[in-house]
Amino acid sequence: MRRSREFGTFIAVLLWAAVAQAGEWRGYLGLGAGMALDRYSEWDAKGAAINVYFGVEAPIGLSVGVYAEAAETWGQKFEDLQQSSSSRVQLDYRQYGLEVRFRGFRERMISPWVSLRLARSTSTPQTPDEFGQLVRQEFQALGGAVRFGLDWWLGMNWGITGATSWQWCDVRYEKESVRECAKPINTLLLGPTVRF
C-alpha cells in the first residue's frame, strides 16, 4: 500500500514537472458577435448572437473557462386569427456555463481549437401551440455545445477569433403538452481576443 502511494506521488511529481517545463500558462478573454441559425427545424429562424469567454490555459493547450451567450432569432410567420395579424416564431436564449478547450499550434500565428460546453440556458420562445396560435413561454434547461474556432494573432497579445458551434437544448418549447428541446442551433461568431 505504501509503495503504491509513493509511486502515485512520484507520477504526480513527474506530470507536474512536465507541465511546468512545457511552457507558460495563459489567460484568454474573447468577445464575439454574429448569427444564430435554426438550420434543422421547420421554422428556419435566424438572428443575432453575442458571446464572451474568459479562460485559463495550461501549457499543453488545454483550457477551462466561463462562457456567456445570448441570441434572438425570428423565423416563419403565423397568422393570429384572434387579433387578425401575423407574427413570427421567435427562438431566443441566454446562457452561461463552463467551456473546456483544446488548442493546437498555440505558438503559431493561426491557432485552431475545439471545445465542449455545458451551460445553463433560459429561453423565452414564441412558438405555435396545438391550435396554431403563437404562445410565448419561459423555460430553463441544461444545454451543451461543440465548438470549433480559429484564432488569428495579429500581435503578441491580441487577435481575431472566428468560431462556429452546434448547440443542443438552449431553446425548449412546449408542443402538444410535451416539453422538448428545439433542434440544434448553429452559431457563427467573430470578434476580438486578448491573451495575457
XYZ file of N, CA and C in Angstrom:
588
model
N 0.829 -1.203 0.000
C 0.000 0.000 0.000
C 0.865 1.254 0.000
N 1.912 1.210 0.839
C 2.800 2.370 0.915
C 3.531 2.590 -0.394
N 3.958 1.462 -1.033
C 4.672 1.583 -2.314
C 3.775 2.173 -3.401
N 2.514 1.755 -3.427
C 1.616 2.303 -4.447
C 1.373 3.798 -4.211
N 1.300 4.231 -2.955
C 1.139 5.644 -2.659
C 2.383 6.430 -3.081
N 3.566 5.868 -2.815
C 4.817 6.519 -3.221
C 4.914 6.596 -4.746
N 4.489 5.519 -5.414
C 4.519 5.506 -6.872
C 3.566 6.570 -7.431
N 2.370 6.674 -6.828
C 1.413 7.690 -7.259
C 1.950 9.099 -7.072
N 2.614 9.338 -5.951
C 3.224 10.647 -5.704
C 4.322 10.933 -6.719
N 5.131 9.924 -7.017
C 6.209 10.069 -7.995
C 5.650 10.442 -9.378
N 4.590 9.744 -9.806
C 3.966 10.027 -11.103
C 3.394 11.447 -11.119
N 2.732 11.859 -10.033
C 2.164 13.208 -9.957
C 3.258 14.266 -10.071
N 4.392 14.050 -9.409
C 5.515 14.996 -9.485
C 6.075 15.045 -10.901
N 6.196 13.881 -11.557
C 6.684 13.856 -12.942
C 5.753 14.617 -13.879
N 4.430 14.401 -13.733
C 3.463 15.115 -14.574
C 3.524 16.613 -14.328
N 3.614 17.000 -13.052
C 3.710 18.418 -12.728
C 4.962 19.024 -13.349
N 6.083 18.324 -13.279
C 7.335 18.825 -13.845
C 7.235 18.949 -15.368
N 6.595 17.964 -15.999
C 6.455 18.012 -17.459
C 5.606 19.200 -17.889
N 4.501 19.428 -17.175
C 3.637 20.568 -17.498
C 4.355 21.885 -17.224
N 5.086 21.948 -16.119
C 5.790 23.189 -15.760
C 6.863 23.540 -16.779
N 7.492 22.528 -17.381
C 8.551 22.782 -18.350
C 8.013 23.017 -19.757
N 6.766 22.691 -20.004
C 6.233 22.748 -21.365
C 6.008 24.164 -21.867
N 5.860 25.138 -21.008
C 5.601 26.496 -21.441
C 4.867 27.267 -20.370
N 4.310 28.392 -20.791
C 3.663 29.263 -19.811
C 2.146 29.111 -19.813
N 1.558 29.391 -18.655
C 0.110 29.456 -18.534
C -0.360 30.767 -19.146
N -1.564 30.740 -19.733
C -2.103 31.946 -20.371
C -3.565 32.133 -19.998
N -3.973 33.381 -20.048
C -5.378 33.714 -19.898
C -5.906 34.223 -21.232
N -7.192 34.008 -21.480
C -7.829 34.460 -22.721
C -9.132 35.176 -22.392
N -9.365 36.274 -23.074
C -10.627 36.991 -22.997
C -11.073 37.261 -24.419
N -12.238 36.754 -24.783
C -12.736 36.922 -26.139
C -14.171 37.401 -26.170
N -14.475 38.258 -27.133
C -15.833 38.739 -27.382
C -16.206 38.354 -28.805
N -17.453 38.048 -29.015
C -17.877 37.675 -30.355
C -19.266 38.178 -30.668
N -19.523 38.385 -31.942
C -20.854 38.771 -32.416
C -21.073 38.101 -33.761
N -22.319 37.768 -34.045
C -22.603 37.115 -35.315
C -24.035 36.657 -35.417
N -24.221 35.448 -35.956
C -25.551 34.925 -36.269
C -25.825 33.620 -35.538
N -27.073 33.433 -35.133
C -27.578 32.145 -34.654
C -28.570 31.649 -35.699
N -28.397 30.412 -36.141
C -29.195 29.866 -37.233
C -29.890 28.584 -36.802
N -31.186 28.562 -36.972
C -32.000 27.378 -36.693
C -32.116 26.609 -38.009
N -31.065 25.899 -38.372
C -30.982 25.267 -39.698
C -31.824 23.994 -39.832
N -32.157 23.346 -38.720
C -32.687 21.989 -38.795
C -34.178 21.857 -38.509
N -34.831 22.918 -38.076
C -36.268 22.798 -37.818
C -37.070 23.408 -38.962
N -38.376 23.212 -38.903
C -39.250 23.736 -39.959
C -39.427 25.242 -39.881
N -38.973 25.883 -38.775
C -39.201 27.312 -38.593
C -38.154 28.178 -39.271
N -36.960 27.642 -39.521
C -35.888 28.356 -40.222
C -35.626 29.732 -39.606
N -35.473 29.757 -38.285
C -35.247 31.032 -37.588
C -33.785 31.436 -37.687
N -33.549 32.736 -37.732
C -32.179 33.263 -37.744
C -32.163 34.637 -37.110
N -31.009 35.001 -36.521
C -30.915 36.295 -35.870
C -29.545 36.530 -35.275
N -29.454 37.559 -34.448
C -28.168 37.998 -33.908
C -27.785 37.211 -32.656
N -26.466 37.071 -32.459
C -25.933 36.413 -31.260
C -24.679 37.151 -30.806
N -24.458 37.185 -29.497
C -23.238 37.760 -28.925
C -22.727 36.805 -27.849
N -21.395 36.846 -27.586
C -20.842 35.991 -26.547
C -19.618 36.615 -25.907
N -19.214 36.030 -24.774
C -17.978 36.414 -24.095
C -17.392 35.141 -23.486
N -16.048 35.027 -23.541
C -15.348 33.867 -22.982
C -14.146 34.360 -22.192
N -13.961 33.799 -21.000
C -12.776 34.091 -20.195
C -12.242 32.762 -19.670
N -10.986 32.440 -20.023
C -10.449 31.154 -19.628
C -8.974 31.197 -19.305
N -8.506 30.118 -18.667
C -7.102 29.944 -18.311
C -6.606 28.684 -19.005
N -5.466 28.801 -19.689
C -4.933 27.703 -20.488
C -3.618 27.188 -19.928
N -3.539 25.873 -19.765
C -2.304 25.212 -19.333
C -1.327 25.160 -20.502
N -0.042 24.961 -20.234
C 0.965 24.915 -21.307
C 0.717 23.852 -22.369
N -0.037 22.810 -22.057
C -0.296 21.759 -23.045
C -1.428 22.119 -24.004
N -2.019 23.309 -23.854
C -3.062 23.764 -24.768
C -4.475 23.481 -24.305
N -4.655 22.938 -23.105
C -5.983 22.653 -22.561
C -6.402 23.795 -21.652
N -7.603 24.313 -21.858
C -8.067 25.436 -21.044
C -9.476 25.193 -20.526
N -9.782 25.851 -19.421
C -11.119 25.833 -18.836
C -11.530 27.277 -18.630
N -12.770 27.587 -18.980
C -13.213 28.960 -18.824
C -14.704 29.076 -18.631
N -15.131 30.299 -18.362
C -16.558 30.597 -18.244
C -17.013 31.241 -19.553
N -18.264 30.982 -19.889
C -18.785 31.382 -21.187
C -20.203 31.908 -21.004
N -20.534 32.973 -21.702
C -21.904 33.500 -21.703
C -22.284 33.856 -23.129
N -23.539 33.612 -23.474
C -24.003 33.892 -24.834
C -25.485 34.238 -24.799
N -25.894 35.072 -25.720
C -27.310 35.417 -25.872
C -27.627 35.513 -27.355
N -28.834 35.108 -27.721
C -29.254 35.169 -29.125
C -30.751 35.427 -29.206
N -31.151 36.059 -30.287
C -32.565 36.331 -30.576
C -32.770 36.055 -32.056
N -33.648 35.102 -32.372
C -33.874 34.743 -33.776
C -35.360 34.825 -34.113
N -35.642 35.069 -35.388
C -37.014 35.125 -35.897
C -37.127 34.190 -37.079
N -38.297 33.554 -37.194
C -38.484 32.590 -38.272
C -39.813 32.742 -38.975
N -40.416 31.612 -39.287
C -41.627 31.528 -40.085
C -42.784 32.346 -39.495
N -43.583 32.949 -40.384
C -44.755 33.732 -39.960
C -45.952 32.832 -39.698
N -46.753 33.218 -38.683
C -48.007 32.533 -38.383
C -49.098 33.585 -38.245
N -50.280 33.227 -38.708
C -51.425 34.133 -38.599
C -52.072 33.974 -37.224
N -52.326 35.093 -36.566
C -53.051 35.100 -35.301
C -54.504 35.453 -35.612
N -55.388 34.452 -35.607
C -56.776 34.658 -36.005
C -57.546 35.524 -35.010
N -57.151 35.482 -33.734
C -57.863 36.271 -32.726
C -57.585 37.762 -32.873
N -56.355 38.112 -33.263
C -56.006 39.530 -33.366
C -55.893 40.009 -34.810
N -56.224 39.148 -35.749
C -56.172 39.479 -37.185
C -54.826 40.076 -37.567
N -53.773 39.432 -37.137
C -52.427 39.891 -37.503
C -51.532 38.672 -37.650
N -50.327 38.913 -38.114
C -49.373 37.814 -38.244
C -48.123 38.139 -37.437
N -47.522 37.110 -36.890
C -46.293 37.256 -36.112
C -45.329 36.160 -36.516
N -44.081 36.375 -36.156
C -43.049 35.391 -36.484
C -42.691 34.555 -35.260
N -42.301 33.323 -35.530
C -41.740 32.479 -34.485
C -40.475 33.156 -33.958
N -40.270 33.095 -32.658
C -39.039 33.612 -32.054
C -38.402 32.513 -31.225
N -37.116 32.290 -31.437
C -36.341 31.373 -30.609
C -35.196 32.191 -30.027
N -35.202 32.386 -28.715
C -34.140 33.172 -28.092
C -33.639 32.454 -26.851
N -32.422 32.759 -26.451
C -31.868 32.152 -25.242
C -30.786 33.047 -24.658
N -30.565 32.839 -23.363
C -29.435 33.430 -22.643
C -28.796 32.294 -21.877
N -27.483 32.172 -21.953
C -26.829 31.051 -21.298
C -25.529 31.475 -20.630
N -25.149 30.720 -19.621
C -23.834 30.875 -19.005
C -23.398 29.489 -18.550
N -22.095 29.236 -18.623
C -21.624 27.913 -18.246
C -20.122 27.787 -18.329
N -19.666 26.548 -18.367
C -18.248 26.229 -18.429
C -17.903 25.671 -19.798
N -16.712 26.031 -20.270
C -16.242 25.528 -21.553
C -14.825 25.009 -21.402
N -14.564 23.830 -21.946
C -13.227 23.226 -21.958
C -12.736 23.263 -23.400
N -11.560 23.844 -23.606
C -10.993 23.975 -24.957
C -9.668 23.230 -25.066
N -9.409 22.744 -26.265
C -8.075 22.242 -26.582
C -7.572 22.996 -27.801
N -6.439 23.635 -27.644
C -5.863 24.472 -28.697
C -4.647 23.791 -29.305
N -4.604 23.753 -30.622
C -3.439 23.244 -31.325
C -2.587 24.409 -31.818
N -1.313 24.196 -31.959
C -0.384 25.205 -32.501
C -0.487 26.522 -31.744
N -0.408 26.471 -30.448
C -0.643 27.665 -29.619
C 0.400 28.742 -29.822
N 1.554 28.412 -30.378
C 2.600 29.417 -30.606
C 2.566 29.992 -32.023
N 1.687 29.511 -32.859
C 1.628 29.963 -34.256
C 0.707 31.168 -34.416
N 0.845 31.832 -35.561
C 0.002 32.991 -35.845
C -1.462 32.577 -36.018
N -1.698 31.406 -36.596
C -3.046 30.878 -36.744
C -3.160 29.647 -35.855
N -4.095 29.686 -34.932
C -4.193 28.666 -33.893
C -5.620 28.112 -33.817
N -5.864 26.880 -34.324
C -7.206 26.290 -34.248
C -7.480 25.692 -32.872
N -8.759 25.582 -32.526
C -9.152 24.960 -31.269
C -10.521 24.298 -31.404
N -10.783 23.386 -30.479
C -12.075 22.696 -30.397
C -12.498 22.718 -28.935
N -13.803 22.786 -28.677
C -14.246 22.871 -27.280
C -15.576 22.161 -27.068
N -15.819 21.853 -25.793
C -17.094 21.328 -25.329
C -17.620 22.274 -24.268
N -18.915 22.521 -24.282
C -19.505 23.456 -23.319
C -20.735 22.835 -22.668
N -20.892 23.112 -21.387
C -22.090 22.759 -20.647
C -22.600 24.046 -20.016
N -23.855 24.395 -20.289
C -24.350 25.712 -19.881
C -25.782 25.633 -19.364
N -26.114 26.572 -18.520
C -27.482 26.759 -18.035
C -28.142 27.791 -18.946
N -29.234 27.417 -19.584
C -29.891 28.296 -20.548
C -31.297 28.659 -20.094
N -31.657 29.898 -20.350
C -33.027 30.374 -20.165
C -33.538 30.802 -21.531
N -34.663 30.261 -21.941
C -35.224 30.637 -23.241
C -36.672 31.081 -23.067
N -37.070 32.041 -23.886
C -38.458 32.514 -23.892
C -38.973 32.478 -25.333
N -39.114 31.280 -25.897
C -39.515 31.191 -27.298
C -40.979 31.561 -27.511
N -41.260 32.030 -28.701
C -42.640 32.255 -29.137
C -42.878 31.270 -30.271
N -43.612 30.209 -29.975
C -43.836 29.134 -30.937
C -45.318 28.796 -30.998
N -45.767 28.140 -32.075
C -47.196 27.829 -32.204
C -47.614 26.696 -31.273
N -48.802 26.847 -30.666
C -49.351 25.767 -29.851
C -50.116 24.787 -30.755
N -50.850 23.859 -30.137
C -51.554 22.841 -30.938
C -52.674 23.424 -31.788
N -53.093 24.684 -31.500
C -54.130 25.344 -32.299
C -53.548 26.286 -33.344
N -52.215 26.347 -33.435
C -51.576 27.211 -34.409
C -51.396 28.642 -33.964
N -51.698 28.930 -32.689
C -51.519 30.284 -32.167
C -50.119 30.420 -31.567
N -49.494 31.557 -31.799
C -48.165 31.779 -31.237
C -48.275 32.086 -29.746
N -47.524 31.353 -28.954
C -47.539 31.490 -27.497
C -46.110 31.651 -27.012
N -45.900 32.638 -26.122
C -44.567 32.818 -25.528
C -44.528 32.123 -24.172
N -43.474 31.341 -23.954
C -43.295 30.626 -22.702
C -41.873 30.840 -22.217
N -41.605 30.450 -20.982
C -40.245 30.558 -20.448
C -39.794 29.204 -19.947
N -38.574 28.821 -20.324
C -38.020 27.531 -19.944
C -36.590 27.699 -19.456
N -36.190 26.819 -18.565
C -34.789 26.731 -18.152
C -34.325 25.328 -18.480
N -33.106 25.213 -18.956
C -32.603 23.904 -19.367
C -31.091 23.860 -19.221
N -30.578 22.647 -19.228
C -29.144 22.430 -19.261
C -28.787 22.112 -20.701
N -27.990 22.977 -21.330
C -27.648 22.806 -22.733
C -26.186 22.431 -22.901
N -25.873 21.892 -24.050
C -24.499 21.533 -24.371
C -24.138 22.026 -25.754
N -22.849 22.104 -26.029
C -22.405 22.575 -27.340
C -21.037 22.005 -27.678
N -20.819 21.843 -28.969
C -19.494 21.547 -29.518
C -19.116 22.757 -30.345
N -17.906 23.294 -30.119
C -17.465 24.494 -30.838
C -16.148 24.232 -31.548
N -15.972 24.897 -32.679
C -14.722 24.880 -33.429
C -14.344 26.317 -33.705
N -13.076 26.656 -33.507
C -12.663 28.027 -33.721
C -11.259 28.140 -34.267
N -10.947 29.341 -34.675
C -9.642 29.654 -35.237
C -9.246 31.039 -34.747
N -8.102 31.124 -34.070
C -7.577 32.416 -33.632
C -6.496 32.860 -34.607
N -6.576 34.102 -35.047
C -5.555 34.689 -35.915
C -4.905 35.809 -35.118
N -3.656 35.577 -34.691
C -2.960 36.525 -33.827
C -2.294 37.604 -34.657
N -2.730 38.846 -34.445
C -2.204 39.999 -35.180
C -1.070 40.669 -34.419
N -0.848 40.252 -33.191
C 0.221 40.768 -32.347
C 0.519 39.737 -31.283
N 1.392 40.066 -30.368
C 1.740 39.118 -29.306
C 0.549 38.788 -28.417
N -0.310 39.768 -28.162
C -1.373 39.576 -27.179
C -2.786 39.790 -27.686
N -2.964 40.111 -28.930
C -4.332 40.326 -29.401
C -4.522 39.749 -30.804
N -5.760 39.365 -31.064
C -6.069 38.751 -32.347
C -7.561 38.753 -32.613
N -7.941 38.003 -33.633
C -9.335 37.877 -34.047
C -9.710 36.399 -33.994
N -10.873 36.111 -33.431
C -11.355 34.736 -33.338
C -12.619 34.574 -34.172
N -12.627 33.531 -34.985
C -13.825 33.116 -35.690
C -14.221 31.748 -35.159
N -15.496 31.535 -34.879
C -15.926 30.258 -34.292
C -17.311 29.881 -34.772
N -17.556 28.592 -34.791
C -18.894 28.071 -35.061
C -19.205 27.023 -34.005
N -20.483 26.866 -33.701
C -20.874 25.860 -32.708
C -22.196 25.227 -33.097
N -22.402 24.029 -32.584
C -23.691 23.352 -32.669
C -24.145 23.141 -31.247
N -25.319 23.691 -30.915
C -25.790 23.758 -29.532
C -27.086 22.975 -29.370
N -27.140 22.198 -28.290
C -28.305 21.377 -28.007
C -29.032 21.886 -26.781
N -30.316 22.032 -26.915
C -31.235 22.286 -25.797
C -31.098 23.680 -25.178
N -30.499 24.636 -25.884
C -30.507 26.005 -25.381
C -31.903 26.599 -25.485
N -32.693 26.110 -26.429
C -34.081 26.554 -26.572
C -34.985 25.346 -26.364
N -35.983 25.509 -25.494
C -37.010 24.487 -25.308
C -38.365 25.099 -25.637
N -39.315 24.261 -25.953
C -40.674 24.743 -26.199
C -41.645 23.625 -25.854
N -42.893 23.998 -25.742
C -43.930 23.030 -25.416
C -44.758 22.773 -26.652
N -44.834 21.502 -27.041
C -45.591 21.136 -28.230
C -46.525 19.990 -27.850
N -47.813 20.214 -27.980
C -48.815 19.216 -27.618
C -48.596 18.732 -26.188
N -48.396 19.702 -25.295
C -48.246 19.466 -23.848
C -46.998 18.671 -23.483
N -46.046 18.602 -24.377
C -44.767 17.931 -24.089
C -43.648 18.944 -24.257
N -42.838 19.067 -23.228
C -41.689 19.970 -23.326
C -40.552 19.236 -24.021
N -40.008 19.860 -25.038
C -38.906 19.234 -25.759
C -37.902 20.278 -26.198
N -36.698 19.821 -26.480
C -35.644 20.721 -26.932
C -35.829 21.036 -28.403
N -35.522 22.264 -28.779
C -35.517 22.616 -30.194
C -34.393 21.864 -30.891
N -34.450 21.810 -32.199
C -33.360 21.193 -32.962
C -32.077 21.981 -32.698
N -30.906 21.362 -32.899
C -29.644 22.076 -32.635
C -29.565 23.406 -33.368
N -29.044 24.408 -32.673
C -28.855 25.736 -33.247
C -27.378 25.898 -33.588
N -27.111 26.433 -34.756
C -25.741 26.668 -35.210
C -25.429 28.161 -35.083
N -24.296 28.499 -34.474
C -23.889 29.902 -34.393
C -22.599 30.114 -35.157
N -22.471 31.308 -35.723
C -21.261 31.763 -36.415
C -20.889 33.101 -35.799
N -19.713 33.161 -35.155
C -19.338 34.351 -34.391
C -17.916 34.790 -34.740
N -17.700 36.100 -34.699
C -16.403 36.677 -34.998
C -16.166 37.829 -34.031
N -14.926 37.955 -33.533
C -14.657 39.059 -32.620
C -13.230 39.086 -32.130
N -12.877 40.111 -31.345
C -11.509 40.276 -30.842
C -11.211 39.334 -29.671
N -9.941 38.926 -29.546
C -9.469 38.099 -28.449
C -8.175 38.681 -27.905
N -8.055 38.638 -26.586
C -6.830 39.091 -25.920
C -6.260 37.928 -25.133
N -4.938 37.726 -25.199
C -4.305 36.709 -24.337
C -3.285 37.425 -23.456
N -3.130 36.910 -22.253
C -2.238 37.571 -21.296
C -1.599 36.533 -20.380
